[in-house]
Structure formats: structure tokens, C-alpha cells
Amino acid sequence: MPSGVTRTTLRHMTYFPPPAEELRFLDSELRQLDARRAQLLARRAWLITMVQQTVQPAPPVWPSRPAQSGPSARPEATAPGVQNVLLLLGGVLLTIAAMVFTLVSWGHLGIAGRSLVLGAVTLAVLGAPVALLRRGLRSTAESVAGLGLALTVLDAYALHEVVFTAADGTTYAAAASTALAALWAAYGTALTALPGSAALRLPHPAALAVAQLPLVLWTVALGGGPLTVTAAVLLTTAFDAVVALRVSERPVCLVAVVCAFGTGGWGVLAAGLLCLGAAGPSAAARAAALLLLAAAIALGVARFAPRPGLATGMATTGVLCVVAGLGGVLRVSVPGDWVVPACLACGIALLAAARGPAAVRRGVALASGVVQAGAVLWAVPAVGVTLLGPVAWLRHIWAGAPADARAAVTVDAFWPPYAVTVPLVLLAVAAVLATAVRGEERRPQALTAALTLTWAAGLVAPTALELPYLVGLLIQGLTVPALLAPALRGAALRGAVARTATGLALLTSLGLAFLSLATEPATLGVLASLTVVFAVAAWRGPQAPVSAAAALGWATALACAVGASAGWQPELVALLVLVVPVAAALLAARLDDSVTTVTVEVTGAVAGLVAIGLAVADPPLLALVLSLCGVIVAGTAVRPDRRDVGYAAVALFVLAAWVRLAAWRVGLPEAYTLPVTVPALLVGALRRRRDPAASSWTAYGPGLTVTLLPSLATAWSDVEWTRPLLLGAAGLLLTLLGARYRLRAPLVLGGSVLALVTLHELAPYLVQMTDALPRWVPPALAGLLLLALGATYERRLRDVRRVREVLGRMN
């Protein structure tokens, strides 16, 4: 112990063992705890068993059936479920038996016997649920009551077959359904009123289901037409709705809801078909009255509906029924062009007059939105024809000005009927969207939709009104700067609205350009105007990338139009088009925005491709165009951030040289490959100078391969001696240079070419020598070669390994 440490200090110090020792200690403690826990759990299980044996007597253990160690099987069906299935099956079987007795065995009894049997059985079955309910057998009582209700239907059928044989079938069905509905409702009420009995769930829903028939059947029996029958169906719907809203019994309420939706859908569909098929105002008014009745029922349900979702749906349905009814009347009362605007006005007016709870107002707003969406869909074909119809002028370029704006867009299309009021409909919906939507979340989407609809209205207005052709061009031409004007004035257009405005401007410019192809002056004027407008928008607007690309695109089209107007051949027009790539390259070098720079360069590249495509028919001029494109790309590659574009410049220069040689009808492959090999070898030498560790395959391989392989392929089919001699000399020189500077690529490529050329030149002599030798000489030589190789196998492997190592040390 050091002298500076006292006993008091040692007593208060804490000992920290090494991590391995502490880990072993913790593992030991945990094992002891697990063992103790297992002992306690076993003791607890034994105590629980003892307590259960003390409280409940143990079941007898049968020696012949040992207890199972696994979990006991659970029943797959509950006792109430089994009971209900058995009762339902018994009731169904009894009902079938009664039907068979009534339909088949009826004729074996007399009138007194029939009456006695039917009355006794029916009364007995209907009275049995009373005793069953007092004994608490409710499910059995439900089953017997269902059988009794079915027997009443059979009684009604039997009475018709025996007593009322001369009665009309529809009239008797109406009377029978009325009597059955009343009888079943009274029966259910009577059972509920009896002391000591609980209410049955079957009679009242069954009475309500049968109650769907009397009014419709009485109407048909009294000779009612489609209108009267539809009115009866809607009145039945109203009765079902009242029952669903006022009755608290769940089974009755559920059946009432199902019946209300079923009869209501039937009534609305029938009223709509009658409204569409009405031939005059009076018939349309009667059908509309039915739709108004359906709307009143739906709005009444919406007013008193307990759930907001149901109230919203019913309010939407009611408003749509009102608009459909008014539309049916307007269809036969006003000209066809004004039917949709009138329906739209009704939908907007209902939106402004919406009152009541929030759910009802929400439903009215939703219905108004549906009406407006339908009006917009009705206007879509006219807008589509106006926008896409001018594309047909590509087949009739400069054929002459059409008669009016509608004739200009319907060159190969047809104008939809009753579309004169399309601009009015679109403007009305746009106004509603711009003024009615106030939420911060939906406001931008509403403004975007309003802008789109306003643009569509302005686009289709000249066509719908059949304005003169020049007026239509002027309106569309003014639409483009109008969409870009907020950006030109510096207005704060952001997000989706700004992007939508720019996209609509581009779309309008496309339609305007196609529309201007009718006459030469219109084409030149429109293209020049579009170029200037988008150039100004790119200079001062926030959507500079799109606007700059559009300006360059329209400049390219303008160059083509100017060349065509001057009567130039496409090859000469290509030279004029090259002005656009030059402008794009100069502009991209001065831009600070990377996105705009990329769009400008891409558009310039596309313009260059257009120029190349125009010059394809004239190879000498194509070579000139390719060279000029190479110069433009090389100028772009001077910029530090565009060094990689230099490869494209080299490719363009090579293509230009190849096209020029092809135009001169040069057939030597070396004339095409050497212009590639020399620059490639220079680039490889520069790379090796900057990076001495670079592989010779990377530096010199591509350049040498480009010339050697085509020349070797040509030399093997060449009958002259000049090319093989020069190619062999080149292979020898490359082999010597590779060996001198220890470079793998020249050594391997040069040696391979030299060997193949030598083999090609010596092949005829080898063939002659083979023919001169006897047939046994080649196999003998092969055998000797194999023996020699086998004898010196180990030394040959060592020599091959040394050659591989020498080549591996080369670059």
C-alpha cells in the first residue's frame, strides 16, 4: 500500500471490477433469479389446483378415456345461433307445407272443410305467439308469427280462387295488400298491448314492406298512367320517409329506410325519363312537378335527418331534382342554345338562396357544384374543337383565309350543336369560383380553375360567335400577352396560378400558330409576335425558363417560315435556322439562373437538330451544317462548367468530315477513320501527361482500334498489296513503340494486326504447300508438336507466365 493512502481513505473507496468479471457476475445473478421464479410459478400453479378442488367437486375420471393434454375444442356455433337457425328452418318448412296444401290439396275438401281448415290453422298459428311470449320463448314466437303472416297471404290467395274468382287481379291484389298491411300492423300492435308479453319484431316491418304495394296497385287498378303511377311511387316514398324519421323501433326504421331509397330511386328515375321524353310544355311541366315532389321529399328528409351526412346527401338530391325539372321544362320552352345556361342559372340561384342547417347548405352547395361541373363538361367539346381543330392546317398551309373563325377551326372537324352560349357558361362558372370560394386552402385552386375557365371562354368566343378570321387571330393573339401581363408588370403571381397562366399562354400560342397557317402574312406576323412576347416575358417574368424556351422555339419556326416565304430550299433554310442555336449559346453564357440556362441550351440543341434534318437531302450542305453545329458546341465547351460538351463537338466535326467524304464519294476507310484516330491519340497523350498512371488501353486503345480494325477488315478482302503492306508496317511500328515504351495497348494491337496481316499474305503459299504434302504429313506434324509441348510443358508454362508478367508491368 502506498504511504500516502490511509485506512480511512480505503474504507470509503468503491471497487469497480473489470467488465468481463462484472458481466459474469450479472449472468450468475440472472440465472439464480430465473430458477427462483420457476419454483414460485410451479408452487402457484399447485396452489390454484388445490383451491379449485376444494371449491368445486372434481369431475369423475373415466379409466377408459384419459384426459387430453391439449386445449379443449371450442364450439363453432353459439346456442342462440343454433336456436334461430332451427326456428327459421322450421318456419320455412311449415310455410312450404301450407303452400303445397293450399295449391295442391285444396280441391279434395269442400267449402265448409276449406273454411274450417284455413280459419282454424290461421287462428291457431296467430294465437300461439301469445302463449309463447308469456313463457319467455320470444324466438319461437317470432318464428310462429312469421308462419302466421305467411298463412294470411295464402288465405288471401285461397279466397281469390274460391270466393272472388270474378274479381280483377290488380284490384284484388290492391285490396289484399291493403288488408294484409292493416292486419299485420294491428296484429303486431295487439301483441304489444297484451299484458305480460313482449313486442315482436316481425309484424310491423312486414306490414311496412307490404304497405309499399297498395297505393301503386290501386293507381294501376283505377287506370292511372305513367305520371299517376310515378306520383303514387313518390307518395309511397314520402310515407316511408315519415316512418323512418318518426318511428323509434330499429327493425321498422331499417325497413323504412331501405324502402324509401328503393321507391325514391324508382320514382326519380321514372320522373326523369318522363321529363326527357316530354314532347310539349304541358307534359314537361307535369313531369317536372313529379321531380319537384321528389325534391320536396328529399329536402324534408334533409331538414329533419338525424345525421349530417344523410342531410347533406338528401339536400344534394333535392336540389338536383329541382334543376332537372326546370331543365326539362326549359328544354321544350326555350331555344336549344339557352337550355344549359338556364339550368346553370338555376343552380347558381339555388346556391345563393341556400338556407337552413349547415349540412343542408353544404348539400345545396354540392348540388350547385354538380350542376356547374355538368355545364362545364357540356362546353368541353366546343373548347376542344377550337383548340385542336387548327392542327388540320398543317395539310393546307397557306391555302387561303377561311370565311370566319368557326370555318378556320372546323377544317377537318364538326362544330357541336347548341354551342353558341359556351363562352357565357364558362364565364359564369368562373365568376362563381372566383367569388364564392373563400377558404384559404381552396382559394388558390378556385382561382386557378377560374383562370382556366376564363381563358377557355375567351378562346372559344370567336368560334362560337362566328367572328371574322382576322378578329379571331387578334383575340387569341391578345390572350397570350394578357396571360403573361402580370409577370411583365412585376405582379406577384405565385404557385399554381402563375404556372397555370404560363401553361395556358403556351397552349394558346400553339393554337394561334396552327390557326395562322391559313395565310402567309398571318403566319409571319404571328410567329414574329410570339417570339417577341415570350422573349420579353423571359427577360422580366418569373417563369423565365419556360418563356425563354418558348421564345427560341418560336424563333426557330419563324426562321423556317421566312425561308419558305423567300422560296428557299430546305437546305438553305437550315443555315437560317442555325441562327437560333448561336443565339442560345450566346444567351446561355450570360445567364445566372441554372434552370433557365439548361432550358435555353436544350432548346438551342433542338433547333440544331431541326437544321440538320432540313439539310439531310444535300450532303455537302449537311456537312457544312454539322461543322457549324460543331463550332457552336465547341464554343459552349469553352465554359468551365460545360467541358463535357466538347465530346459532342468532336463527334459533330467527325460526322461533318464523314459526310463531306461521302459527298466526294471517297471509299477508303482510312479517310474516315484517321480523322478520328489522330485527335483521339492526341487526347490520350495529353491525358497520359497529366496522369502517368493512366492505362494505355484507356489513352490509346480507342484511337488505335478505330483505324486498325476497319483497315484490317478491308485488307482481308483486298486483292492489292498496297494496303496490307502499309497496314503491316503500321502494326510493326506500333509493336516496336509498345516494346520500347513498355505500353500494353500498342504492343498487343500492333502485334495482333501484324500477325493477322502476315497470315493473310502467306495464306496462299500455305495452301499450296498443304496441297503438295502427302495426306499423312499434317497429322504427323501435329503429333510431333504435341510431343514437344508435352516434353517441355513445365518450361513452356514458365515462359508463358513470364510473358504475362512482362505485359502486366506494361501500361
XYZ file of C-alpha atoms in Angstrom, residues 335-744:
410
model
C -84.152 27.600 -77.845
C -81.613 24.797 -77.562
C -78.669 27.169 -77.161
C -80.078 28.530 -73.880
C -81.106 25.325 -72.103
C -77.766 24.741 -70.399
C -77.278 28.412 -69.432
C -80.771 28.453 -67.912
C -80.072 25.292 -65.897
C -76.771 26.782 -64.793
C -78.561 29.937 -63.682
C -80.948 27.815 -61.637
C -78.066 26.026 -59.971
C -76.297 29.285 -59.130
C -79.501 30.880 -57.866
C -80.173 27.928 -55.572
C -76.650 28.286 -54.224
C -77.307 31.923 -53.391
C -80.682 31.126 -51.779
C -79.458 28.233 -49.601
C -80.824 28.442 -46.043
C -81.171 26.105 -43.084
C -78.708 23.979 -41.137
C -75.067 23.733 -42.141
C -75.492 20.212 -43.511
C -78.346 21.330 -45.753
C -76.385 24.324 -47.008
C -73.455 22.033 -47.705
C -75.687 19.746 -49.741
C -77.094 22.669 -51.731
C -73.564 23.882 -52.444
C -72.555 20.394 -53.554
C -75.567 20.155 -55.874
C -74.765 23.551 -57.321
C -71.210 22.368 -57.918
C -72.505 19.291 -59.722
C -74.692 21.467 -61.961
C -71.778 23.770 -62.751
C -69.480 20.824 -63.439
C -72.081 19.407 -65.808
C -72.296 22.726 -67.634
C -68.507 22.828 -67.987
C -68.457 19.273 -69.339
C -71.102 20.286 -71.862
C -68.753 23.076 -73.029
C -65.650 20.863 -73.322
C -66.298 19.615 -76.917
C -66.530 23.161 -78.246
C -63.302 24.153 -76.499
C -61.583 21.008 -77.783
C -62.595 21.696 -81.375
C -61.392 25.295 -81.073
C -58.055 24.223 -79.637
C -57.283 21.132 -81.719
C -59.138 21.873 -84.941
C -56.456 24.264 -86.331
C -53.925 21.403 -86.401
C -55.545 20.368 -89.692
C -53.971 23.444 -91.342
C -50.660 21.533 -91.436
C -52.078 19.801 -94.513
C -53.359 23.051 -96.041
C -50.531 25.507 -95.372
C -51.153 28.931 -96.920
C -54.268 27.701 -98.726
C -56.114 30.961 -98.123
C -58.064 32.703 -95.379
C -61.263 30.892 -94.290
C -64.686 32.544 -94.197
C -64.814 33.049 -90.428
C -63.312 31.827 -87.168
C -65.583 28.787 -86.998
C -64.622 27.694 -90.502
C -60.969 28.097 -89.507
C -61.223 25.520 -86.717
C -63.565 23.087 -88.484
C -61.381 22.286 -91.473
C -61.491 18.556 -90.698
C -63.894 18.621 -87.710
C -67.519 19.473 -86.890
C -68.913 22.082 -84.548
C -71.082 20.767 -81.672
C -74.769 21.767 -81.792
C -76.211 24.439 -79.486
C -72.720 25.694 -78.536
C -73.216 29.409 -79.125
C -73.578 30.115 -75.416
C -70.452 28.188 -74.369
C -68.454 31.372 -73.533
C -71.291 32.630 -71.318
C -71.447 29.343 -69.410
C -67.699 29.263 -68.841
C -67.590 32.873 -67.664
C -70.494 32.301 -65.258
C -68.810 29.308 -63.641
C -65.519 31.199 -63.455
C -67.249 34.099 -61.691
C -68.807 31.749 -59.149
C -65.454 30.113 -58.432
C -63.699 33.434 -58.046
C -66.292 34.918 -55.690
C -67.894 32.027 -53.798
C -64.828 30.108 -52.610
C -63.292 31.899 -49.639
C -61.298 29.270 -47.700
C -57.554 29.747 -47.556
C -56.918 26.142 -48.537
C -59.254 26.046 -51.548
C -58.841 29.622 -52.671
C -55.729 29.008 -54.870
C -57.376 26.012 -56.579
C -60.532 28.039 -57.171
C -58.562 30.922 -58.682
C -56.651 28.523 -60.905
C -59.890 26.948 -62.133
C -61.451 30.380 -62.661
C -58.436 31.488 -64.699
C -58.622 28.360 -66.838
C -62.351 28.775 -67.486
C -61.937 32.450 -68.346
C -59.185 31.552 -70.794
C -61.384 28.866 -72.362
C -64.249 31.369 -72.719
C -62.001 33.876 -74.488
C -60.567 31.152 -76.703
C -63.919 29.782 -77.846
C -65.762 33.104 -78.144
C -64.694 33.975 -81.742
C -65.536 30.464 -82.900
C -68.890 30.311 -81.152
C -69.929 33.761 -82.426
C -68.550 33.135 -85.966
C -66.430 36.274 -85.912
C -64.156 37.081 -88.873
C -60.948 35.131 -89.212
C -58.663 38.082 -88.528
C -60.679 39.045 -85.454
C -60.255 35.526 -84.095
C -56.499 35.731 -84.705
C -56.365 39.091 -82.959
C -58.287 37.871 -79.905
C -56.092 34.816 -79.466
C -53.016 36.907 -80.114
C -54.001 39.323 -77.345
C -54.749 36.427 -74.997
C -51.091 35.392 -74.880
C -49.700 38.731 -73.557
C -52.761 39.071 -71.331
C -51.804 35.830 -69.586
C -48.196 36.948 -69.335
C -49.011 40.590 -68.459
C -48.941 40.183 -64.634
C -45.411 38.855 -64.919
C -44.412 41.662 -67.284
C -45.711 44.260 -64.799
C -43.979 42.541 -61.910
C -47.195 41.389 -60.264
C -46.900 38.756 -57.573
C -48.240 35.667 -59.277
C -47.102 32.660 -57.345
C -47.601 28.965 -57.180
C -50.189 27.178 -59.247
C -51.770 30.360 -60.618
C -48.509 31.566 -62.161
C -47.705 28.161 -63.615
C -51.229 27.824 -64.963
C -51.068 31.241 -66.634
C -47.784 30.391 -68.337
C -49.052 26.987 -69.449
C -52.231 28.498 -70.874
C -50.159 31.085 -72.713
C -48.089 28.328 -74.318
C -51.235 26.388 -75.235
C -52.815 29.472 -76.759
C -49.680 30.220 -78.739
C -49.727 26.718 -80.226
C -53.339 27.058 -81.330
C -52.653 30.533 -82.682
C -49.647 29.314 -84.670
C -51.645 26.494 -86.254
C -54.508 28.862 -86.975
C -52.170 31.330 -88.688
C -51.044 28.728 -91.233
C -54.002 29.641 -93.418
C -52.215 32.657 -94.944
C -48.575 33.613 -95.368
C -48.773 37.116 -93.818
C -50.645 35.768 -90.792
C -48.006 33.084 -90.257
C -45.085 35.502 -90.384
C -46.801 38.088 -88.210
C -47.978 35.618 -85.586
C -44.622 33.853 -85.275
C -42.718 37.127 -85.008
C -45.159 38.424 -82.377
C -44.949 35.240 -80.334
C -41.149 35.353 -80.420
C -41.086 38.930 -79.143
C -43.762 38.386 -76.470
C -42.096 35.330 -74.966
C -38.670 36.938 -75.167
C -39.925 39.905 -73.148
C -41.628 37.547 -70.693
C -38.383 35.607 -70.280
C -36.494 38.848 -69.634
C -38.801 40.203 -66.947
C -41.018 37.365 -65.792
C -40.684 34.772 -63.022
C -41.321 31.896 -65.455
C -38.131 32.656 -67.372
C -37.136 29.033 -68.146
C -40.397 28.258 -69.929
C -40.681 31.640 -71.611
C -37.085 31.557 -72.881
C -37.533 28.087 -74.344
C -40.796 29.180 -75.987
C -39.155 32.289 -77.463
C -36.357 30.240 -79.013
C -38.848 27.661 -80.286
C -40.972 30.283 -81.996
C -37.801 31.893 -83.380
C -36.956 28.551 -84.978
C -40.423 28.338 -86.506
C -40.103 31.928 -87.704
C -36.808 31.136 -89.417
C -38.406 28.212 -91.236
C -41.396 30.363 -92.244
C -39.145 33.170 -93.510
C -37.112 30.729 -95.590
C -40.261 29.162 -97.034
C -41.677 32.614 -97.783
C -38.482 33.541 -99.636
C -38.729 30.378 -101.736
C -35.526 28.834 -100.402
C -34.839 25.155 -100.478
C -34.904 23.372 -97.108
C -31.121 23.014 -97.229
C -30.687 26.791 -97.319
C -33.336 27.283 -94.663
C -31.175 25.138 -92.401
C -28.470 27.806 -92.441
C -31.021 30.394 -91.330
C -32.251 28.126 -88.556
C -28.692 27.897 -87.204
C -29.049 31.494 -86.026
C -31.188 30.172 -83.153
C -28.509 27.803 -81.711
C -25.972 30.610 -81.979
C -28.273 32.958 -80.064
C -28.997 30.250 -77.495
C -25.274 29.601 -76.916
C -24.524 33.303 -76.506
C -27.513 33.800 -74.213
C -26.734 30.765 -72.052
C -23.222 32.083 -71.392
C -24.673 35.288 -69.867
C -27.446 33.780 -67.722
C -27.145 33.327 -63.969
C -30.121 31.008 -63.454
C -29.065 27.382 -63.930
C -32.583 26.189 -64.828
C -33.021 28.860 -67.486
C -29.563 28.097 -68.832
C -30.397 24.420 -69.251
C -33.735 25.118 -70.979
C -32.086 27.596 -73.341
C -29.327 25.155 -74.220
C -31.746 22.284 -74.753
C -33.947 24.422 -76.998
C -30.876 25.513 -78.968
C -29.871 21.872 -79.378
C -33.349 21.026 -80.669
C -33.100 23.892 -83.158
C -29.751 22.500 -84.293
C -31.357 19.101 -84.857
C -34.062 20.817 -86.918
C -31.377 22.440 -89.043
C -29.634 19.104 -89.542
C -32.927 17.494 -90.516
C -33.584 20.213 -93.093
C -30.139 19.746 -94.663
C -30.231 15.940 -94.921
C -31.184 15.990 -98.602
C -27.978 17.883 -99.611
C -24.818 16.105 -98.284
C -22.356 18.975 -98.937
C -24.612 21.453 -97.177
C -25.271 18.894 -94.438
C -21.527 18.681 -93.830
C -21.414 22.472 -93.553
C -24.333 22.491 -91.112
C -22.688 19.791 -88.997
C -19.453 21.750 -88.951
C -21.241 24.907 -87.877
C -23.038 22.976 -85.144
C -19.675 21.635 -84.029
C -18.317 25.182 -83.850
C -21.299 26.272 -81.734
C -20.895 23.299 -79.384
C -17.146 23.875 -79.162
C -17.790 27.466 -78.196
C -20.087 26.217 -75.446
C -17.417 23.761 -74.278
C -15.061 26.663 -73.598
C -17.088 27.444 -70.471
C -15.642 25.702 -67.370
C -18.971 24.097 -66.412
C -19.535 22.685 -69.902
C -16.258 20.883 -70.598
C -18.012 17.587 -71.274
C -19.821 19.111 -74.254
C -16.503 19.014 -76.078
C -17.082 15.332 -76.866
C -20.236 16.286 -78.720
C -18.284 18.917 -80.649
C -15.699 16.329 -81.702
C -18.485 13.970 -82.772
C -20.084 16.698 -84.881
C -16.790 17.530 -86.572
C -16.190 13.866 -87.321
C -19.696 13.490 -88.741
C -19.155 16.579 -90.874
C -15.945 15.124 -92.230
C -17.564 11.782 -92.970
C -20.497 13.423 -94.762
C -18.083 15.532 -96.791
C -16.066 12.462 -97.764
C -19.244 10.593 -98.648
C -20.283 13.532 -100.817
C -16.915 13.271 -102.589
C -17.537 9.539 -102.968
C -14.391 8.577 -101.097
C -14.348 4.821 -100.477
C -11.150 4.431 -98.457
C -11.974 3.528 -94.837
C -8.793 5.201 -93.636
C -10.091 8.519 -94.880
C -12.988 8.151 -92.388
C -11.058 6.645 -89.500
C -7.852 8.679 -89.452
C -9.686 11.979 -88.642
C -10.906 10.186 -85.525
C -7.692 8.386 -84.654
C -5.389 11.394 -84.721
C -7.424 13.574 -82.289
C -8.054 10.542 -80.081
C -4.327 9.784 -79.863
C -3.574 13.429 -79.077
C -6.170 13.429 -76.309
C -4.719 10.188 -74.968
C -1.193 11.610 -74.975
C -2.354 14.701 -73.068
C -4.126 12.523 -70.528
C -1.026 10.370 -70.049
C 0.995 13.502 -69.483
C -1.400 14.733 -66.787
C -1.889 11.286 -65.261
C 1.090 8.953 -65.831
C -0.779 6.136 -64.035
C -3.492 6.060 -66.693
C -3.731 2.801 -68.645
C -2.566 2.731 -72.234
C -5.809 0.975 -73.155
C -7.747 3.998 -71.940
C -5.401 6.532 -73.551
C -4.544 4.921 -76.907
C -6.831 1.905 -77.238
C -9.933 3.642 -78.687
C -7.959 5.733 -81.165
C -5.917 2.830 -82.483
C -8.911 0.497 -82.677
C -10.934 2.956 -84.763
C -8.386 2.771 -87.607
C -6.818 -0.668 -87.266
C -9.971 -2.772 -87.189
C -11.704 -1.279 -90.296
C -8.405 -1.335 -92.225
C -7.750 -4.942 -91.207
C -11.249 -5.978 -92.304
C -10.725 -4.235 -95.642
C -7.224 -5.710 -96.102
C -8.523 -9.286 -95.767
C -10.825 -8.720 -98.751
C -8.392 -6.549 -100.738
C -6.608 -8.170 -103.681
C -3.994 -5.427 -103.938
C -0.751 -5.447 -101.956
C -0.595 -1.764 -101.010
C -2.996 -1.746 -98.032
C -1.673 -4.982 -96.454
C 1.864 -3.655 -96.781
C 1.064 -0.306 -95.182
C -1.070 -1.933 -92.502
C 1.665 -4.437 -91.704
C 4.222 -1.626 -91.492
C 1.924 0.286 -89.141
C 1.468 -2.850 -86.992
C 5.232 -3.362 -86.860
C 5.805 0.263 -85.893
C 3.187 0.061 -83.142
C 4.716 -3.184 -81.867
C 8.189 -1.592 -81.684
C 6.824 1.528 -79.978
C 4.919 -0.588 -77.449
C 8.032 -2.621 -76.702
C 10.233 0.483 -76.492
C 7.967 2.412 -74.106
C 6.533 -0.696 -72.477
C 2.893 0.134 -73.389
C 0.465 -2.760 -73.497
